[in-house]
């Protein structure tokens, strides 16, 4: 496999917090990362990642078809995270009453379930494109303070664009979640790219896809908006490797395109 920008041809010695590694190791049979078995393609492709707060190193245990084994450690490069203060959001979305909190928990559990897929599709091998072009208004990993209340770090990237801007699939995949009215995230779509990699798009004003639909890179999946907890029109693009949240700016093909 020819390596795309940001895609490793051999195992890297380090990975950034929030970073993704896609690598092809010839003749590999099985692999684990920190003791967790990860999918290995027939071509030797495997995927792993480091979360925002991962300290590392990541321990990779590889077993080859000829019977020999190899263990390697991948260092995790730390990053500094800015603080973002977001004011003017409805207070009930910051400190919701019990009935709303229960709804949020149910909705988040649905989304989490969609992220557990581990399909053998390798849609991610063609790299990623921007879902929209615009100003980055929110960075991955920043500590967010809503109306003065500290909340969880930002799990994705916000791109400010006018309401109604078409949102495109950054890579091919299968739609695993599509609902127009989640309490915090409004119009929400998830696309599974295979091997546990998925993209999520939040605050959409319109959804143009449904669960089970296959999309190609560049297909329009909906329109930008400000539904849910939002102070202005934008697209929130999040990327996960299973439950690990990743920085879209570190995806193969993305770094040098904006």
Short mmCIF file of C-alpha atoms in Angstrom, two decimals:
data_model
loop_
_atom_site.label_atom_id
_atom_site.label_comp_id
_atom_site.label_asym_id
_atom_site.label_seq_id
_atom_site.Cartn_x
_atom_site.Cartn_y
_atom_site.Cartn_z
CA UNK A 1 0.00 0.00 0.00
CA UNK A 2 1.32 3.45 -0.86
CA UNK A 3 1.11 5.62 2.24
CA UNK A 4 -1.18 8.63 2.09
CA UNK A 5 -0.16 11.86 3.88
CA UNK A 6 -0.33 11.10 7.61
CA UNK A 7 -0.56 7.33 6.98
CA UNK A 8 2.34 5.16 8.13
CA UNK A 9 4.14 2.71 5.87
CA UNK A 10 5.88 1.19 8.91
CA UNK A 11 5.08 1.24 12.61
CA UNK A 12 5.76 4.73 13.94
CA UNK A 13 7.92 5.40 16.98
CA UNK A 14 5.40 7.92 18.33
CA UNK A 15 1.87 9.23 17.91
CA UNK A 16 0.38 12.53 19.08
CA UNK A 17 -2.40 12.70 21.64
CA UNK A 18 -5.60 12.62 19.58
CA UNK A 19 -3.71 11.01 16.69
CA UNK A 20 -4.57 8.07 14.46
CA UNK A 21 -2.21 5.44 13.08
CA UNK A 22 -3.10 3.46 9.96
CA UNK A 23 -0.37 1.05 8.96
CA UNK A 24 0.11 -2.04 6.81
CA UNK A 25 2.38 -4.73 8.26
CA UNK A 26 3.05 -7.54 5.74
CA UNK A 27 2.37 -11.13 6.87
CA UNK A 28 0.85 -10.11 10.20
CA UNK A 29 -1.74 -12.52 11.65
CA UNK A 30 -2.97 -10.86 14.86
CA UNK A 31 -2.32 -7.70 16.85
CA UNK A 32 -3.16 -6.24 20.23
CA UNK A 33 -2.80 -2.67 21.48
CA UNK A 34 -2.43 -2.39 25.26
CA UNK A 35 -3.87 -5.89 25.48
CA UNK A 36 -6.90 -5.17 23.30
CA UNK A 37 -7.22 -7.26 20.14
CA UNK A 38 -7.53 -5.07 17.03
CA UNK A 39 -8.69 -6.01 13.56
CA UNK A 40 -6.04 -7.01 11.05
CA UNK A 41 -6.98 -6.99 7.37
CA UNK A 42 -6.00 -9.65 4.89
CA UNK A 43 -3.51 -7.12 3.52
CA UNK A 44 -2.00 -6.57 6.98
CA UNK A 45 -3.72 -3.25 7.63
CA UNK A 46 -4.34 -2.32 11.25
CA UNK A 47 -5.56 0.82 13.00
CA UNK A 48 -4.96 2.23 16.47
CA UNK A 49 -5.05 5.64 18.13
CA UNK A 50 -4.10 7.71 21.16
CA UNK A 51 -6.82 9.61 23.00
CA UNK A 52 -6.60 13.19 24.23
CA UNK A 53 -5.38 12.21 27.69
CA UNK A 54 -3.35 9.14 26.74
CA UNK A 55 0.06 9.21 28.43
CA UNK A 56 1.49 6.14 26.71
CA UNK A 57 3.47 4.37 25.63
CA UNK A 58 1.13 2.16 23.63
CA UNK A 59 2.23 -1.48 23.63
CA UNK A 60 1.73 -3.33 20.35
CA UNK A 61 1.99 -7.10 20.35
CA UNK A 62 2.18 -8.54 16.83
CA UNK A 63 2.00 -12.18 15.78
CA UNK A 64 3.12 -13.10 12.27
CA UNK A 65 1.94 -15.88 10.01
CA UNK A 66 5.28 -17.65 10.21
CA UNK A 67 4.85 -17.94 13.98
CA UNK A 68 7.27 -15.31 15.27
CA UNK A 69 6.11 -12.54 17.57
CA UNK A 70 7.15 -8.96 18.13
CA UNK A 71 6.36 -6.41 20.83
CA UNK A 72 6.96 -2.73 20.26
CA UNK A 73 6.12 0.42 22.18
CA UNK A 74 4.85 3.59 20.57
CA UNK A 75 5.47 6.78 22.54
CA UNK A 76 2.61 9.27 22.91
CA UNK A 77 3.54 12.90 22.28
CA UNK A 78 1.80 15.24 24.76
CA UNK A 79 -0.03 18.38 23.70
CA UNK A 80 -1.15 21.52 25.50
CA UNK A 81 -4.88 22.21 25.44
CA UNK A 82 -6.40 25.71 25.28
CA UNK A 83 -9.40 26.88 27.28
CA UNK A 84 -12.49 27.99 25.35
CA UNK A 85 -15.21 30.02 27.03
CA UNK A 86 -18.60 29.71 25.41
CA UNK A 87 -21.26 32.08 26.68
CA UNK A 88 -24.87 32.61 25.69
CA UNK A 89 -26.02 29.00 25.41
CA UNK A 90 -29.36 28.14 27.07
CA UNK A 91 -28.65 27.40 30.72
CA UNK A 92 -30.86 24.30 30.65
CA UNK A 93 -28.38 22.74 28.21
CA UNK A 94 -25.52 23.41 30.65
CA UNK A 95 -27.17 22.17 33.85
CA UNK A 96 -30.25 20.25 32.65
CA UNK A 97 -33.06 19.24 35.01
CA UNK A 98 -33.32 15.51 35.90
CA UNK A 99 -35.78 14.58 33.14
CA UNK A 100 -33.65 16.24 30.48
CA UNK A 101 -30.47 14.74 31.94
CA UNK A 102 -32.06 11.28 31.62
CA UNK A 103 -32.94 11.99 27.98
CA UNK A 104 -29.37 13.12 27.26
CA UNK A 105 -28.02 9.95 28.82
CA UNK A 106 -30.30 7.77 26.69
CA UNK A 107 -29.34 9.59 23.50
CA UNK A 108 -25.63 9.43 24.25
CA UNK A 109 -25.94 5.69 24.90
CA UNK A 110 -27.50 5.24 21.43
CA UNK A 111 -24.62 7.09 19.83
CA UNK A 112 -22.06 5.12 21.84
CA UNK A 113 -23.63 1.86 20.67
CA UNK A 114 -23.26 2.91 17.03
CA UNK A 115 -19.53 3.48 17.61
CA UNK A 116 -18.91 -0.13 18.65
CA UNK A 117 -19.04 -1.48 15.09
CA UNK A 118 -15.93 -3.20 13.84
CA UNK A 119 -16.58 -3.78 10.13
CA UNK A 120 -13.87 -5.15 7.87
CA UNK A 121 -14.40 -2.36 5.31
CA UNK A 122 -11.29 -0.27 4.63
CA UNK A 123 -13.01 2.92 3.49
CA UNK A 124 -10.49 4.97 5.47
CA UNK A 125 -7.58 3.87 3.25
CA UNK A 126 -8.39 6.56 0.69
CA UNK A 127 -7.82 9.29 3.27
CA UNK A 128 -10.19 12.08 4.36
CA UNK A 129 -11.46 15.36 2.98
CA UNK A 130 -13.01 18.35 4.74
CA UNK A 131 -16.80 18.01 5.17
CA UNK A 132 -17.12 21.78 4.67
CA UNK A 133 -14.68 24.62 4.07
CA UNK A 134 -14.75 27.40 6.65
CA UNK A 135 -13.16 28.97 9.68
CA UNK A 136 -12.23 26.58 12.48
CA UNK A 137 -14.17 28.01 15.41
CA UNK A 138 -13.53 25.24 17.92
CA UNK A 139 -10.49 23.00 18.33
CA UNK A 140 -10.36 19.39 19.39
CA UNK A 141 -9.40 18.81 23.01
CA UNK A 142 -9.91 22.34 24.31
CA UNK A 143 -11.31 22.65 27.82
CA UNK A 144 -14.76 24.17 27.41
CA UNK A 145 -16.48 26.44 29.88
CA UNK A 146 -20.17 27.02 29.12
CA UNK A 147 -21.72 30.07 30.76
CA UNK A 148 -18.94 29.90 33.35
CA UNK A 149 -19.38 26.17 34.08
CA UNK A 150 -16.46 23.84 33.19
CA UNK A 151 -17.55 20.92 31.03
CA UNK A 152 -15.87 18.04 29.21
CA UNK A 153 -13.11 18.78 26.69
CA UNK A 154 -14.28 19.50 23.16
CA UNK A 155 -14.53 16.09 21.43
CA UNK A 156 -14.21 17.33 17.84
CA UNK A 157 -13.67 20.31 15.59
CA UNK A 158 -16.15 23.11 14.88
CA UNK A 159 -16.17 24.71 11.43
CA UNK A 160 -18.14 27.96 11.14
CA UNK A 161 -20.23 28.09 7.95
CA UNK A 162 -23.60 29.60 7.01
CA UNK A 163 -26.73 27.66 7.90
CA UNK A 164 -27.72 25.39 5.03
CA UNK A 165 -24.17 24.79 3.80
CA UNK A 166 -24.00 21.26 2.32
CA UNK A 167 -22.04 18.85 4.51
CA UNK A 168 -20.06 16.14 2.69
CA UNK A 169 -18.88 12.72 3.82
CA UNK A 170 -15.13 13.02 4.54
CA UNK A 171 -14.63 9.37 3.60
CA UNK A 172 -16.81 6.56 2.32
CA UNK A 173 -18.75 4.48 4.80
CA UNK A 174 -22.10 3.32 6.13
CA UNK A 175 -24.52 5.56 8.04
CA UNK A 176 -25.02 4.01 11.48
CA UNK A 177 -26.99 6.80 13.20
CA UNK A 178 -29.19 9.59 11.87
CA UNK A 179 -31.62 11.57 14.02
CA UNK A 180 -32.71 15.21 13.63
CA UNK A 181 -33.44 16.27 17.20
CA UNK A 182 -31.02 15.11 19.89
CA UNK A 183 -31.15 17.43 22.87
CA UNK A 184 -27.51 18.56 22.97
CA UNK A 185 -26.35 17.82 19.43
CA UNK A 186 -29.51 18.46 17.39
CA UNK A 187 -29.35 16.93 13.93
CA UNK A 188 -26.80 14.13 14.29
CA UNK A 189 -25.28 11.73 11.76
CA UNK A 190 -22.65 9.02 12.25
CA UNK A 191 -20.73 7.39 9.39
CA UNK A 192 -18.74 4.20 10.02
CA UNK A 193 -15.55 3.99 7.94
CA UNK A 194 -14.51 0.49 9.06
CA UNK A 195 -12.12 -0.93 11.68
CA UNK A 196 -13.88 1.05 14.42
CA UNK A 197 -13.28 4.43 12.78
CA UNK A 198 -16.33 6.70 12.59
CA UNK A 199 -17.19 10.34 11.92
CA UNK A 200 -20.00 12.23 13.62
CA UNK A 201 -21.65 15.45 12.46
CA UNK A 202 -23.66 17.52 14.91
CA UNK A 203 -26.05 20.50 14.91
CA UNK A 204 -27.26 19.78 11.36
CA UNK A 205 -30.30 21.67 10.11
CA UNK A 206 -31.15 18.92 7.61
CA UNK A 207 -30.37 15.23 7.27
CA UNK A 208 -30.09 13.76 3.77
CA UNK A 209 -29.17 10.18 4.73
CA UNK A 210 -30.67 7.32 6.71
CA UNK A 211 -29.32 4.44 8.78
CA UNK A 212 -27.89 1.64 6.66
CA UNK A 213 -27.19 3.86 3.66
CA UNK A 214 -23.77 3.60 2.05
CA UNK A 215 -22.15 6.92 1.15
CA UNK A 216 -19.11 7.73 -0.93
CA UNK A 217 -16.49 10.33 -0.10
CA UNK A 218 -17.91 13.75 -1.04
CA UNK A 219 -21.58 12.72 -0.94
CA UNK A 220 -23.82 15.33 0.72
CA UNK A 221 -25.17 13.94 4.00
CA UNK A 222 -27.01 17.00 5.29
CA UNK A 223 -26.82 20.74 5.87
CA UNK A 224 -25.06 22.86 8.49
CA UNK A 225 -27.14 24.42 11.21
CA UNK A 226 -27.25 25.37 14.87
CA UNK A 227 -29.62 22.78 16.34
CA UNK A 228 -29.05 21.52 19.89
CA UNK A 229 -26.54 23.36 22.10
CA UNK A 230 -25.06 25.89 19.69
CA UNK A 231 -24.60 29.66 19.62
CA UNK A 232 -24.22 30.01 15.85
CA UNK A 233 -24.30 28.00 12.63
CA UNK A 234 -21.43 25.56 12.25
CA UNK A 235 -20.54 21.94 11.64
CA UNK A 236 -19.14 19.91 14.49
CA UNK A 237 -17.01 17.12 13.03
CA UNK A 238 -15.93 14.45 15.50
CA UNK A 239 -13.92 11.32 14.79
CA UNK A 240 -13.69 8.22 16.93
CA UNK A 241 -11.76 4.97 17.03
CA UNK A 242 -14.38 3.06 19.01
CA UNK A 243 -14.64 5.09 22.25
CA UNK A 244 -11.36 6.98 21.67
CA UNK A 245 -11.93 10.52 20.42
CA UNK A 246 -9.52 11.81 17.77
CA UNK A 247 -8.42 15.13 16.33
CA UNK A 248 -9.76 15.51 12.76
CA UNK A 249 -6.81 17.76 11.93
CA UNK A 250 -4.49 14.76 12.33
CA UNK A 251 -6.34 12.48 9.90
CA UNK A 252 -4.61 11.24 6.74
CA UNK A 253 -5.11 13.78 3.96
CA UNK A 254 -6.41 16.60 6.19
CA UNK A 255 -3.39 18.40 7.63
CA UNK A 256 -2.28 20.31 4.52
CA UNK A 257 -5.66 21.01 2.93
CA UNK A 258 -6.97 23.97 4.93
#
